[in-house]
mmCIF file of C-alpha atoms in Angstrom:
data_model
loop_
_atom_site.group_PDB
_atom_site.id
_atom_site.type_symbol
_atom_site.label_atom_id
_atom_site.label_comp_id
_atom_site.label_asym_id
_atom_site.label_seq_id
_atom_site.Cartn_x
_atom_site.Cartn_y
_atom_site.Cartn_z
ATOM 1 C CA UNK A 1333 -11.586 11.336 15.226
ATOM 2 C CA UNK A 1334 -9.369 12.766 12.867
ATOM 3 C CA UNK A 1335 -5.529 12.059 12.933
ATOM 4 C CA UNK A 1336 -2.655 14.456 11.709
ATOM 5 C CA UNK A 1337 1.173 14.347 11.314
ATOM 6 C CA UNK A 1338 2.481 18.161 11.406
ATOM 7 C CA UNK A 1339 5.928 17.905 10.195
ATOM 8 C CA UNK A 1340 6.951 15.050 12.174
ATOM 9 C CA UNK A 1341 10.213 13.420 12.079
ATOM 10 C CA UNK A 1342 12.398 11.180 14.244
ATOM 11 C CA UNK A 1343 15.610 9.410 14.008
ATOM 12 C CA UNK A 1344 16.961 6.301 15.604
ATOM 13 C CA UNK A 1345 19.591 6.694 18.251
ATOM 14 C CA UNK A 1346 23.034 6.425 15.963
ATOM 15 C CA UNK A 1347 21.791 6.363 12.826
ATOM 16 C CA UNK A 1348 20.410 8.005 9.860
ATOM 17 C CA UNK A 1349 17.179 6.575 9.785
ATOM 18 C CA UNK A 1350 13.601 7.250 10.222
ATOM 19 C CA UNK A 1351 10.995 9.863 8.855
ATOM 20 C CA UNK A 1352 11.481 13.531 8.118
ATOM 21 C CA UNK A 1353 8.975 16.648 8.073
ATOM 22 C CA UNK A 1354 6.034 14.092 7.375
ATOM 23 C CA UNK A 1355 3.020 15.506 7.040
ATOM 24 C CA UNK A 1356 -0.194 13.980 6.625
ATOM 25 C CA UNK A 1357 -4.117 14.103 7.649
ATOM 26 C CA UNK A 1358 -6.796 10.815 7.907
ATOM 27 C CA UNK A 1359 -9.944 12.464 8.157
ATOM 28 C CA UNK A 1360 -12.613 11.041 10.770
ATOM 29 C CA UNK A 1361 -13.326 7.316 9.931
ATOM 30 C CA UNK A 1362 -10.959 7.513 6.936
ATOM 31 C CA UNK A 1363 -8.556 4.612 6.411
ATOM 32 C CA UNK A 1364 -5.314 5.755 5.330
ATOM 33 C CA UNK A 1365 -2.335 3.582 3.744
ATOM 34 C CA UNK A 1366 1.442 4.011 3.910
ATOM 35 C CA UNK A 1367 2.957 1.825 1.744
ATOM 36 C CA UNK A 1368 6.630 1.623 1.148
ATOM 37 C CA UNK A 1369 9.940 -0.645 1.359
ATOM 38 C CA UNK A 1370 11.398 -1.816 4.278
ATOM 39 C CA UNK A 1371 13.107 0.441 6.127
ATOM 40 C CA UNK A 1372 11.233 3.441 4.161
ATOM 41 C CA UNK A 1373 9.596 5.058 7.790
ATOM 42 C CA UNK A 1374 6.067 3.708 7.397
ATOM 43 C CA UNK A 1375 6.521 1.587 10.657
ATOM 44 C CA UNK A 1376 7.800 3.980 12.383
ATOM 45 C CA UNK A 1377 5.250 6.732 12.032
ATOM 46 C CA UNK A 1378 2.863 3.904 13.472
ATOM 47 C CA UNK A 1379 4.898 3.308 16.812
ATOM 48 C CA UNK A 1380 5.335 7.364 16.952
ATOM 49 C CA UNK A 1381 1.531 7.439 17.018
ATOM 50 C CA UNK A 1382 0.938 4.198 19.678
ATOM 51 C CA UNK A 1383 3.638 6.443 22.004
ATOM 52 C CA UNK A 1384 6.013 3.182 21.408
ATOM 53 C CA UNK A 1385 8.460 6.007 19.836
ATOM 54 C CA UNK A 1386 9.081 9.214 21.986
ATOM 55 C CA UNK A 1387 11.243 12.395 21.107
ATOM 56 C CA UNK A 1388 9.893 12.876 17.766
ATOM 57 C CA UNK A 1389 10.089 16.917 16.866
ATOM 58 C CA UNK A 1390 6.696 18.025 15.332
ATOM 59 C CA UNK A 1391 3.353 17.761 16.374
ATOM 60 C CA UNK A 1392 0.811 14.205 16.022
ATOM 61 C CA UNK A 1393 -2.645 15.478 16.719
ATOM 62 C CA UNK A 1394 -5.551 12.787 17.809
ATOM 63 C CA UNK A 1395 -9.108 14.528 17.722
ATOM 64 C CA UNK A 1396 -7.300 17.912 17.816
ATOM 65 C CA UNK A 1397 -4.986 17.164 20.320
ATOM 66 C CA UNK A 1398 -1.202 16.525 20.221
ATOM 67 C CA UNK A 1399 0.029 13.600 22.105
ATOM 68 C CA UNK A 1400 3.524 13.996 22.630
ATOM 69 C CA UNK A 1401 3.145 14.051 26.358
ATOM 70 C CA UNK A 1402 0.171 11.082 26.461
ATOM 71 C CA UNK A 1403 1.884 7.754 27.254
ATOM 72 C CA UNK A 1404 1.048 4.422 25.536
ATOM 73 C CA UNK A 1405 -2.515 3.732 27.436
ATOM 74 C CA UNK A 1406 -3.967 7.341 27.633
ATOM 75 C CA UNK A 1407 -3.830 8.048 23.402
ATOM 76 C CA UNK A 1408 -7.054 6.117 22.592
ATOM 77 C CA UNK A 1409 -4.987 3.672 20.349
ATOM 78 C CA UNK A 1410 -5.812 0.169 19.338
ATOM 79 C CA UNK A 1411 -2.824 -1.842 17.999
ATOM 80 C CA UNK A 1412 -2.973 -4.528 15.432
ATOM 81 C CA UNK A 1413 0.853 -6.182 14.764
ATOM 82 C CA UNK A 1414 1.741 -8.209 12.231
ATOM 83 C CA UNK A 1415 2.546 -11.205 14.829
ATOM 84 C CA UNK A 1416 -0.756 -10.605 16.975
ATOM 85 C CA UNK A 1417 1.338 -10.067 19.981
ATOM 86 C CA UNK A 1418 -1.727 -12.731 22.016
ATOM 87 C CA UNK A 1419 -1.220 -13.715 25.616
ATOM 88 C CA UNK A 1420 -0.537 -17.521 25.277
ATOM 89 C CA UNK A 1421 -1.881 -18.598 29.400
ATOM 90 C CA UNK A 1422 -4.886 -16.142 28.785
ATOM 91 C CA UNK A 1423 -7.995 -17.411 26.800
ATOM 92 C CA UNK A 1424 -9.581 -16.049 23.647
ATOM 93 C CA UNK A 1425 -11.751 -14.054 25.561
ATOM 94 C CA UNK A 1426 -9.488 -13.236 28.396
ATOM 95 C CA UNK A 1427 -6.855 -11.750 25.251
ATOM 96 C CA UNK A 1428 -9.739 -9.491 23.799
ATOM 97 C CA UNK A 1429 -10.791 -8.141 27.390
ATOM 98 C CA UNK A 1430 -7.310 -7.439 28.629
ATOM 99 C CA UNK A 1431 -7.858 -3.513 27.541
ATOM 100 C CA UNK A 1432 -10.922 -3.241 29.544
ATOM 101 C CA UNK A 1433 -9.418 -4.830 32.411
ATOM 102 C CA UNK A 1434 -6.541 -2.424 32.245
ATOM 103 C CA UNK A 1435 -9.253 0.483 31.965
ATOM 104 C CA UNK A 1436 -10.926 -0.421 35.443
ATOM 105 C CA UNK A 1437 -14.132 -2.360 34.220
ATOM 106 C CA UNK A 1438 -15.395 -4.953 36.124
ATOM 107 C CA UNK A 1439 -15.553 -8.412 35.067
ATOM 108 C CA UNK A 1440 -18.649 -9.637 34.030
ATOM 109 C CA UNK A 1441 -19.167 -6.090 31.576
ATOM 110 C CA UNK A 1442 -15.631 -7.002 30.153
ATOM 111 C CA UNK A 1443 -16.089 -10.408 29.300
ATOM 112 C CA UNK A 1444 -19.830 -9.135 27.672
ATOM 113 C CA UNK A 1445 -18.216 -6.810 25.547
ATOM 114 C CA UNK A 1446 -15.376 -9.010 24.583
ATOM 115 C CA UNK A 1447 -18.019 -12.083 23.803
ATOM 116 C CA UNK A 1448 -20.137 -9.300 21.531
ATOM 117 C CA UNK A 1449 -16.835 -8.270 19.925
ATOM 118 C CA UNK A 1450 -15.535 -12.360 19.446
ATOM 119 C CA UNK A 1451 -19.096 -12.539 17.871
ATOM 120 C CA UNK A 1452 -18.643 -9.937 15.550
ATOM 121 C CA UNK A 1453 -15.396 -11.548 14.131
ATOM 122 C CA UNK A 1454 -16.670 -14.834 14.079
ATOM 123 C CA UNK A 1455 -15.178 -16.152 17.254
ATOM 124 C CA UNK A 1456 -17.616 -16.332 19.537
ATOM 125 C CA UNK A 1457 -17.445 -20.068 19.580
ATOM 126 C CA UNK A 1458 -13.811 -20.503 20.879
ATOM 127 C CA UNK A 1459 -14.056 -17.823 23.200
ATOM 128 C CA UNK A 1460 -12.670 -20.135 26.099
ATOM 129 C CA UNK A 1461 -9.751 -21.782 23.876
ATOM 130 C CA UNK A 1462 -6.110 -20.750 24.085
ATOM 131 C CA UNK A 1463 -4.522 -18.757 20.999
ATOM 132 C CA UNK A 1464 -1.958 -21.754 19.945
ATOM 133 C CA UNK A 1465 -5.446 -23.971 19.804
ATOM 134 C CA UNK A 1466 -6.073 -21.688 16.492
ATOM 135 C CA UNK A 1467 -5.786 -20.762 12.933
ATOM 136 C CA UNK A 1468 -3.426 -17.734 11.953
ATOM 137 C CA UNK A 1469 -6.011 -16.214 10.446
ATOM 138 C CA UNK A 1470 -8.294 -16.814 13.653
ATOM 139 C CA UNK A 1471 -5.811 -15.268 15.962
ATOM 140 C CA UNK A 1472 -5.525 -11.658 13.404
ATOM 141 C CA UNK A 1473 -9.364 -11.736 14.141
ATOM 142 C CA UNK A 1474 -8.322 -12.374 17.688
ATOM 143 C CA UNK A 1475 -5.962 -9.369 17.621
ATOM 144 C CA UNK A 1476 -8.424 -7.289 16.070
ATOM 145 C CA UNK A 1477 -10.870 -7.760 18.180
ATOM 146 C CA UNK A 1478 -9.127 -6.797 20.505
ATOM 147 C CA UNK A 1479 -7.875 -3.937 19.316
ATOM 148 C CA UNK A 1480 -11.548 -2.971 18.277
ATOM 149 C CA UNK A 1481 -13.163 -3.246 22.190
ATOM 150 C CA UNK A 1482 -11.679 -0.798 23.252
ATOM 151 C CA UNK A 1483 -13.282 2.101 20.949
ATOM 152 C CA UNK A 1484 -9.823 3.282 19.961
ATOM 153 C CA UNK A 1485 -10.223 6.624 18.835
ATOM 154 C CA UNK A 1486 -7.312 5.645 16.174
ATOM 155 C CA UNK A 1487 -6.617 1.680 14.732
ATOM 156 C CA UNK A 1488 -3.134 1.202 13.689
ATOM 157 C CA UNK A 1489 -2.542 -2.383 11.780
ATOM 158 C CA UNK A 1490 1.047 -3.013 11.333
ATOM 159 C CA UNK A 1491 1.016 -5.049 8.330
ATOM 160 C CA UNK A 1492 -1.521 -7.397 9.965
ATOM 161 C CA UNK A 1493 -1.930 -9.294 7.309
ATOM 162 C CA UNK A 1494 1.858 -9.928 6.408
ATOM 163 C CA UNK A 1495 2.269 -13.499 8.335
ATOM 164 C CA UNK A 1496 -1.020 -15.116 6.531
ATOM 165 C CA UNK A 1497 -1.636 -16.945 3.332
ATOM 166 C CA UNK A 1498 -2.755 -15.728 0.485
ATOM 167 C CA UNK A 1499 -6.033 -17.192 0.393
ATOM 168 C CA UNK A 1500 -7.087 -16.167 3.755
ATOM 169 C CA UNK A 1501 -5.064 -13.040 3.272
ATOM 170 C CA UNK A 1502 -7.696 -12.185 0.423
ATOM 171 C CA UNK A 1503 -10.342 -12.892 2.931
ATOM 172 C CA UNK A 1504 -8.804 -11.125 6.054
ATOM 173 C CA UNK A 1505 -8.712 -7.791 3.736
ATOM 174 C CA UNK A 1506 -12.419 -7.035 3.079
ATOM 175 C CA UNK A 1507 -13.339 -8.622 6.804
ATOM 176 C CA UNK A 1508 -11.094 -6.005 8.085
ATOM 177 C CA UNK A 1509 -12.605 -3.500 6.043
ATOM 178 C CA UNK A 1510 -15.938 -4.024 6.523
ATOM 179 C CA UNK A 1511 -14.930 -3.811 10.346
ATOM 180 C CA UNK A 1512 -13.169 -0.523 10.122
ATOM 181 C CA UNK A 1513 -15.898 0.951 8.325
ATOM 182 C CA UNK A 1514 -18.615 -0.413 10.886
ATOM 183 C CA UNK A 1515 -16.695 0.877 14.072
ATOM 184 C CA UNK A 1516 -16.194 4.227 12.554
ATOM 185 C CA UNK A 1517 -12.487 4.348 13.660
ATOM 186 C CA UNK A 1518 -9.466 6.286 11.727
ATOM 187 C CA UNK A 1519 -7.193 3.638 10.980
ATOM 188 C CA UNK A 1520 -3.717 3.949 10.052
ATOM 189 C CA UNK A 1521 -2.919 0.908 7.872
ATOM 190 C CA UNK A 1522 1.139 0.064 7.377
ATOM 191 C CA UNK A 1523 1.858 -2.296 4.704
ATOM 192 C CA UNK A 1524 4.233 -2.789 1.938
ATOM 193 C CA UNK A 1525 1.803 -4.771 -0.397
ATOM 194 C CA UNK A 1526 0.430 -2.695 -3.339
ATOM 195 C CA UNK A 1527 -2.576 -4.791 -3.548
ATOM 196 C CA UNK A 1528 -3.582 -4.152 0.416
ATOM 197 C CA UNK A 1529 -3.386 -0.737 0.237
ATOM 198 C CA UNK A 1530 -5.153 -0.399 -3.414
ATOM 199 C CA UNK A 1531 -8.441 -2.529 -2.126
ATOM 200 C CA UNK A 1532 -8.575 -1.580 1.525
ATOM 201 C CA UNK A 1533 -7.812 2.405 1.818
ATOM 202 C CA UNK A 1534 -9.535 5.207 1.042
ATOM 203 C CA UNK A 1535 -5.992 7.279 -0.004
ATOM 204 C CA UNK A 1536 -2.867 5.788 0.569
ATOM 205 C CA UNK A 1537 0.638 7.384 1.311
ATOM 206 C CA UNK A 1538 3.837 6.439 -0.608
ATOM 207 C CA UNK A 1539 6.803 6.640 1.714
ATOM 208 C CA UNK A 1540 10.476 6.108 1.051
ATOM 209 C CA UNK A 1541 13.247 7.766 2.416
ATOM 210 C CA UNK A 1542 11.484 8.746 5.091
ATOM 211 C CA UNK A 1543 9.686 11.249 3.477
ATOM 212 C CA UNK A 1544 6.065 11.426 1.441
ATOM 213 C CA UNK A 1545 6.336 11.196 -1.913
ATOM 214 C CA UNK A 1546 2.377 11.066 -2.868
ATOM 215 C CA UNK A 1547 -0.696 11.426 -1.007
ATOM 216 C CA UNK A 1548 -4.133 10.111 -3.374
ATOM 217 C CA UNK A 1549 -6.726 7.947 -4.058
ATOM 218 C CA UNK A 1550 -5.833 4.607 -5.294
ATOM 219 C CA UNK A 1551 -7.229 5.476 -8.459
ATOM 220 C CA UNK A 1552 -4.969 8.779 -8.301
ATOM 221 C CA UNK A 1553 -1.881 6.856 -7.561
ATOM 222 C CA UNK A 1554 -2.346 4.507 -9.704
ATOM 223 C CA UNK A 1555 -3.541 6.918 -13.011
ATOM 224 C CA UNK A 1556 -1.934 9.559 -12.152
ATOM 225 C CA UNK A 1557 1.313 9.303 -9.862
ATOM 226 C CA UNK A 1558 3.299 12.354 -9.758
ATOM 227 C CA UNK A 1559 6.915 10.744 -10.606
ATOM 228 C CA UNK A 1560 8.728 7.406 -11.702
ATOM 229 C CA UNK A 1561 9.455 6.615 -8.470
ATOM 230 C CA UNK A 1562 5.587 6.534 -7.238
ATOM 231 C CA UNK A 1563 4.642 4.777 -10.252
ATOM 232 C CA UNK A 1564 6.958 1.883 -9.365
ATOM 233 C CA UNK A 1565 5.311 1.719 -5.965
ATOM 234 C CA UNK A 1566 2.197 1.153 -7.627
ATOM 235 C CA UNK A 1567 1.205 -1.475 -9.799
ATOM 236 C CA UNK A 1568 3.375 -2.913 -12.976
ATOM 237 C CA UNK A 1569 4.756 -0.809 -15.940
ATOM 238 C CA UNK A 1570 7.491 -0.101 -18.219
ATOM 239 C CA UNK A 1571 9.004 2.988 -18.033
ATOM 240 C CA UNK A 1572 10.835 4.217 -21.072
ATOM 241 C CA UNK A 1573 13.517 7.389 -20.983
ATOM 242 C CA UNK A 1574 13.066 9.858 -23.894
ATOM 243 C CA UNK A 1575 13.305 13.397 -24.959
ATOM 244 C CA UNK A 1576 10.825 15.384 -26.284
ATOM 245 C CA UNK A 1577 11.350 16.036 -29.870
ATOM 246 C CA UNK A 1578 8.324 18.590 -30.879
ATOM 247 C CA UNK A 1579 4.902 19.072 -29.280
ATOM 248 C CA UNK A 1580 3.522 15.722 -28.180
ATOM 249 C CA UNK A 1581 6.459 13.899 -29.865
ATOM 250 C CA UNK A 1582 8.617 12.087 -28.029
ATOM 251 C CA UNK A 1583 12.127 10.163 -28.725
ATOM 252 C CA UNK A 1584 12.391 7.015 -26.872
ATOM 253 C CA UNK A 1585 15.488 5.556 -28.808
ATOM 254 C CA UNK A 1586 13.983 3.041 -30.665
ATOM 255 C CA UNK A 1587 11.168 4.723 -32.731
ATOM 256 C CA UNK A 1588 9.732 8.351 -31.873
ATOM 257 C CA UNK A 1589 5.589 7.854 -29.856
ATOM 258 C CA UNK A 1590 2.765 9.862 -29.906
ATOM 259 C CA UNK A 1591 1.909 11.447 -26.137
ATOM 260 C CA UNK A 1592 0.635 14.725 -24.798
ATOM 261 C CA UNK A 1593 3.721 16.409 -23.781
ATOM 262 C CA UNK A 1594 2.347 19.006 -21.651
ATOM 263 C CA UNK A 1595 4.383 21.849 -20.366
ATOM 264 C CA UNK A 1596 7.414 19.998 -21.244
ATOM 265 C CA UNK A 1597 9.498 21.837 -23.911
ATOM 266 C CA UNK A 1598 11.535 20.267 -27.114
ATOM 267 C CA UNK A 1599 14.726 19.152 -25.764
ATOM 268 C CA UNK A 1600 13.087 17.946 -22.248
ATOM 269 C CA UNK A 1601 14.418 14.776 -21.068
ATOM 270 C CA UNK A 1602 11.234 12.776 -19.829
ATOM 271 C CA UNK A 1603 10.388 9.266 -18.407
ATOM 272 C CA UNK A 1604 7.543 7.785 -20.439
ATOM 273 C CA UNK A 1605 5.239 5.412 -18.081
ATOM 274 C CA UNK A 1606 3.172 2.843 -19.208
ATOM 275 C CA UNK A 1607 1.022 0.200 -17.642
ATOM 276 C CA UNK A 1608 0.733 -3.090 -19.023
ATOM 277 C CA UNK A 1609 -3.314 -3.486 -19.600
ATOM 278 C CA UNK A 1610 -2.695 -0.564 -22.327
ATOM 279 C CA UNK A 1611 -0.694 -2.556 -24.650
ATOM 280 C CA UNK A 1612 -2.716 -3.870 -27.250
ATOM 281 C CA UNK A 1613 -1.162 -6.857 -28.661
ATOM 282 C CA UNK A 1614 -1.282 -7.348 -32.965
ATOM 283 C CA UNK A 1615 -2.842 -4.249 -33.640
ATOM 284 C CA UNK A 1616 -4.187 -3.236 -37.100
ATOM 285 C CA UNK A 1617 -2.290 -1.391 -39.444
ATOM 286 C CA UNK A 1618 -2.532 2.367 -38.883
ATOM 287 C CA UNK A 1619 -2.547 2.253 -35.164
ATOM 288 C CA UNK A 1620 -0.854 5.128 -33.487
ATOM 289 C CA UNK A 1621 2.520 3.864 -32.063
ATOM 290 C CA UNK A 1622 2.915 0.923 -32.976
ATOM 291 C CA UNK A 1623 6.011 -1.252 -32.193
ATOM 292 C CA UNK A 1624 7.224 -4.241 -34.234
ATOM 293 C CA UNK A 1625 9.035 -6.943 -32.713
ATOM 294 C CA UNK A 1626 7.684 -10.337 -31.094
ATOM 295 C CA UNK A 1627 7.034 -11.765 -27.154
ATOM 296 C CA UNK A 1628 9.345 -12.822 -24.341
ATOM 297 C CA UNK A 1629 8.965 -14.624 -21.591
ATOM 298 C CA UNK A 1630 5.058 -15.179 -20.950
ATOM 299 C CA UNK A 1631 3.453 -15.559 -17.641
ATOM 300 C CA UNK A 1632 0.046 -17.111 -17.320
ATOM 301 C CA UNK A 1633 -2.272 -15.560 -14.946
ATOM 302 C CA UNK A 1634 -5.342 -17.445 -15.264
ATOM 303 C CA UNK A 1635 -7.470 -14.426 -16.119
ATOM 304 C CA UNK A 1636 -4.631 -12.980 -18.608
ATOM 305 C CA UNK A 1637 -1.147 -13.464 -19.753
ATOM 306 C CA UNK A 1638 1.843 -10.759 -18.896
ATOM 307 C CA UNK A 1639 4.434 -10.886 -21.436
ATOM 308 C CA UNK A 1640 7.200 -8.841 -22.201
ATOM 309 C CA UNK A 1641 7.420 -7.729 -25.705
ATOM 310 C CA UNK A 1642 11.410 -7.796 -27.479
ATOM 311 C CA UNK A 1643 11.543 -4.673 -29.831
ATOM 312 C CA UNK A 1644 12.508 -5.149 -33.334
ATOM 313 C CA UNK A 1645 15.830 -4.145 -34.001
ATOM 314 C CA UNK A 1646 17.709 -3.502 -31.034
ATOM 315 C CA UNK A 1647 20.147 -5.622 -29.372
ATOM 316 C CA UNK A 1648 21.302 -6.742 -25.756
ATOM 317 C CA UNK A 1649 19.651 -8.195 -22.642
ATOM 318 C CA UNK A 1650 16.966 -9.974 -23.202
ATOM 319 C CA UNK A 1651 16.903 -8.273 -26.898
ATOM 320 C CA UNK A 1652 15.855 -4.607 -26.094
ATOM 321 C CA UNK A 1653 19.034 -2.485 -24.451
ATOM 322 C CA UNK A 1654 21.809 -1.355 -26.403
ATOM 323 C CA UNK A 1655 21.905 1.695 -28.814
ATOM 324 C CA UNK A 1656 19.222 2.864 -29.790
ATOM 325 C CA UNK A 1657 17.420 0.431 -27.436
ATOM 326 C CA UNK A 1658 15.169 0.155 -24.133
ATOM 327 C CA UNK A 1659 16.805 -0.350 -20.335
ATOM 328 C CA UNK A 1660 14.372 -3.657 -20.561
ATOM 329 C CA UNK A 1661 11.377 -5.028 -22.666
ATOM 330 C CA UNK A 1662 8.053 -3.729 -22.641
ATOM 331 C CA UNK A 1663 5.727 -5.623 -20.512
ATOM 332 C CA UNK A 1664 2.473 -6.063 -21.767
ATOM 333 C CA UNK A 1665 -0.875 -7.995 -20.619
ATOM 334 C CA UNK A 1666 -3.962 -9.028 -21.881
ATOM 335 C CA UNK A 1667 -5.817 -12.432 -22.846
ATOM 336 C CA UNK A 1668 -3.675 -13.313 -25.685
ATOM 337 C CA UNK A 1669 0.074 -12.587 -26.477
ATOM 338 C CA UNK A 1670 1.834 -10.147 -28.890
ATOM 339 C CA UNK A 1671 3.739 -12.317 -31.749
ATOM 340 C CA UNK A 1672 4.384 -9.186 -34.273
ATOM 341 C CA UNK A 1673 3.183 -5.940 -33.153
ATOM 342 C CA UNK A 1674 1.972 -3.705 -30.221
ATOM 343 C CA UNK A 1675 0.622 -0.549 -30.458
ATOM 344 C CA UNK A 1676 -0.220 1.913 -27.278
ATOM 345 C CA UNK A 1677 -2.945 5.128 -27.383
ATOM 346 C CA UNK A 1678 -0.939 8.117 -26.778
ATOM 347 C CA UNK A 1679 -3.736 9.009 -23.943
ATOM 348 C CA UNK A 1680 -2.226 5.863 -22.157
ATOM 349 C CA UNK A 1681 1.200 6.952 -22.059
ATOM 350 C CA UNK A 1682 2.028 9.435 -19.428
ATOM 351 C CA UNK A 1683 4.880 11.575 -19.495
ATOM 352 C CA UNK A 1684 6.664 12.545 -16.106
ATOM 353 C CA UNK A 1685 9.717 14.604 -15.268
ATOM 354 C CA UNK A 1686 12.599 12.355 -16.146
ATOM 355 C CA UNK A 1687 13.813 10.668 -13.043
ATOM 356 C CA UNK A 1688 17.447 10.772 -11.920
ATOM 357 C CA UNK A 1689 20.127 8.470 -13.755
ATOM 358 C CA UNK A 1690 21.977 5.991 -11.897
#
């Protein structure tokens, strides 16, 4: 069941906020991520599609259909919040068959499907205990199950996983997942941590503003994003200012790097992105831009290090702004740290409009 936003937008009652002329398609079984700050719109283009929202102007189409006029219990939703939302008097399995109750079936075929469901998740065991008798991580599998019983034509997780620890955070994110994908349902997935929406969606939406700024892949986003902005939504880099000095030339301030400039022209002011794994740290002698100077602060990551690397020559915070200089050091990452030099392929840098100046 697919779900599309057709230039949807809404704002709150005296104030400037919400979304504006979104517009976005999960395809059948797809799970689709908006990630963004707080206060960005992802949120509320989730409680637009449970009905929680009304007097949005555009169209939200379910399986073809728009739902504007479909109240809360009619759109084929199932609803996953970030603080469960469980009945505290009702039982595990009482919590996971409330839809079905509310939809007319009788008792013994609710408390069946809600038992097959609690097994699916694990839970079948404390089907008769109360919600406070459990884990937080048992009562998300709780809420999803019984979001999941139902046969929601659309799952909507409101940063479900928010609330948890990391550790069963990790866990929670492929269970979920693996879930989703069994059930077959198009799942909207609102969160605004860049490593949920990388591992568990198939694309992912950056939102902020109230408006769509990307729509890919995780691997698009992430390679590829179309502006400064996106790229700071998604993973870590270093983004350097510069203008373009001569076919894939390119003056950062400091020293003058090697990248494929594109359509941009001589003159072009451009933002120069760069992720950290693409540093390479003491490179030989002949290495196309390379960068003198020596390591920052170093953080240890088990796996790697992430350092920020203090250009030679240039003066100010933390050793890298000032003329001539960077806004802030170049952050860099691998198994062992940069004392002298760094060097960075010019197919790793990617050049993108330059973004506005504050």
């Amino acid at each position: 069941m697919s779900l599309e936003f057709d230039t949807v937008s809404y704002t709150y009652p005296g104030t400037s906020h919400g979304v504006a002329d979104i517009s976005l398609k999960a395809a059948p079984g797809e799970l689709l991520a908006v990630i963004g700050q707080s206060g960005s719109g992802k949120s509320t283009l989730l409680r637009l599609t449970a009905g929680l929202l009304t007097g949005h102007t555009g169209r939200i189409v379910i399986g073809g259909r728009d739902v504007v006029d479909q109240p809360v219990w009619q759109r084929g939703v199932g609803v996953v919040f970030q603080q469960y939302a469980l009945f505290p008097h009702l039982s595990v399995a009482d919590n996971v068959a409330y839809g079905l109750k509310m939809r007319g079936m009788d008792s013994v075929k609710r408390r069946r499907q809600a038992l097959a469901m609690l097994d699916r998740v694990g839970l079948a065991s404390h089907a008769d205990r109360r919600p406070a008798h459990l884990s937080g991580g048992q009562q998300q599998r709780v809420a999803l199950a019984r979001a999941l019983v139902i046969e929601p034509r659309v799952l909507l997780l409101d940063e479900p996983l928010a609330a948890l620890d990391a550790g069963i955070r990790h866990q929670l994110r492929d269970e979920i997942r693996t879930l989703q994908r069994a059930c077959g349902a198009t799942t909207l997935f609102v969160t605004h941590d860049q490593d949920e929406a990388l591992s568990m969606a198939d694309r992912v939406a950056i939102v902020d503003g109230g408006r769509v700024l990307q729509v890919g892949t995780p691997r698009e986003l992430y390679e590829a994003p179309a502006s400064v902005r996106v790229a700071r939504f998604i993973g870590h880099s270093t983004v350097l200012s510069g203008r373009v000095v001569a076919t894939d030339r390119i003056d950062v301030g400091f020293t003058t790097l090697c990248a494929a400039t594109g359509e941009h022209r001589p003159g072009d002011a451009v933002d120069l992105l760069l992720r950290p794994e693409h540093v390479q740290a003491d490179p030989q002698d002949g290495c196309a831009n390379r960068i003198r100077g020596t390591h920052g602060t170093v953080r240890y990551f088990g796996s790697t290090h992430r350092y920020d690397f203090l250009v030679s020559g240039t003066s100010g915070t933390n050793g890298t702004s000032g003329t001539g200089g960077t806004a802030t050091p170049l952050l860099g990452e691998g198994p062992v740290v940069a004392t002298h030099s760094i060097a960075i392929e010019p197919r790793h840098l990617r050049v993108l409009p330059a973004a506005p100046r504050e």
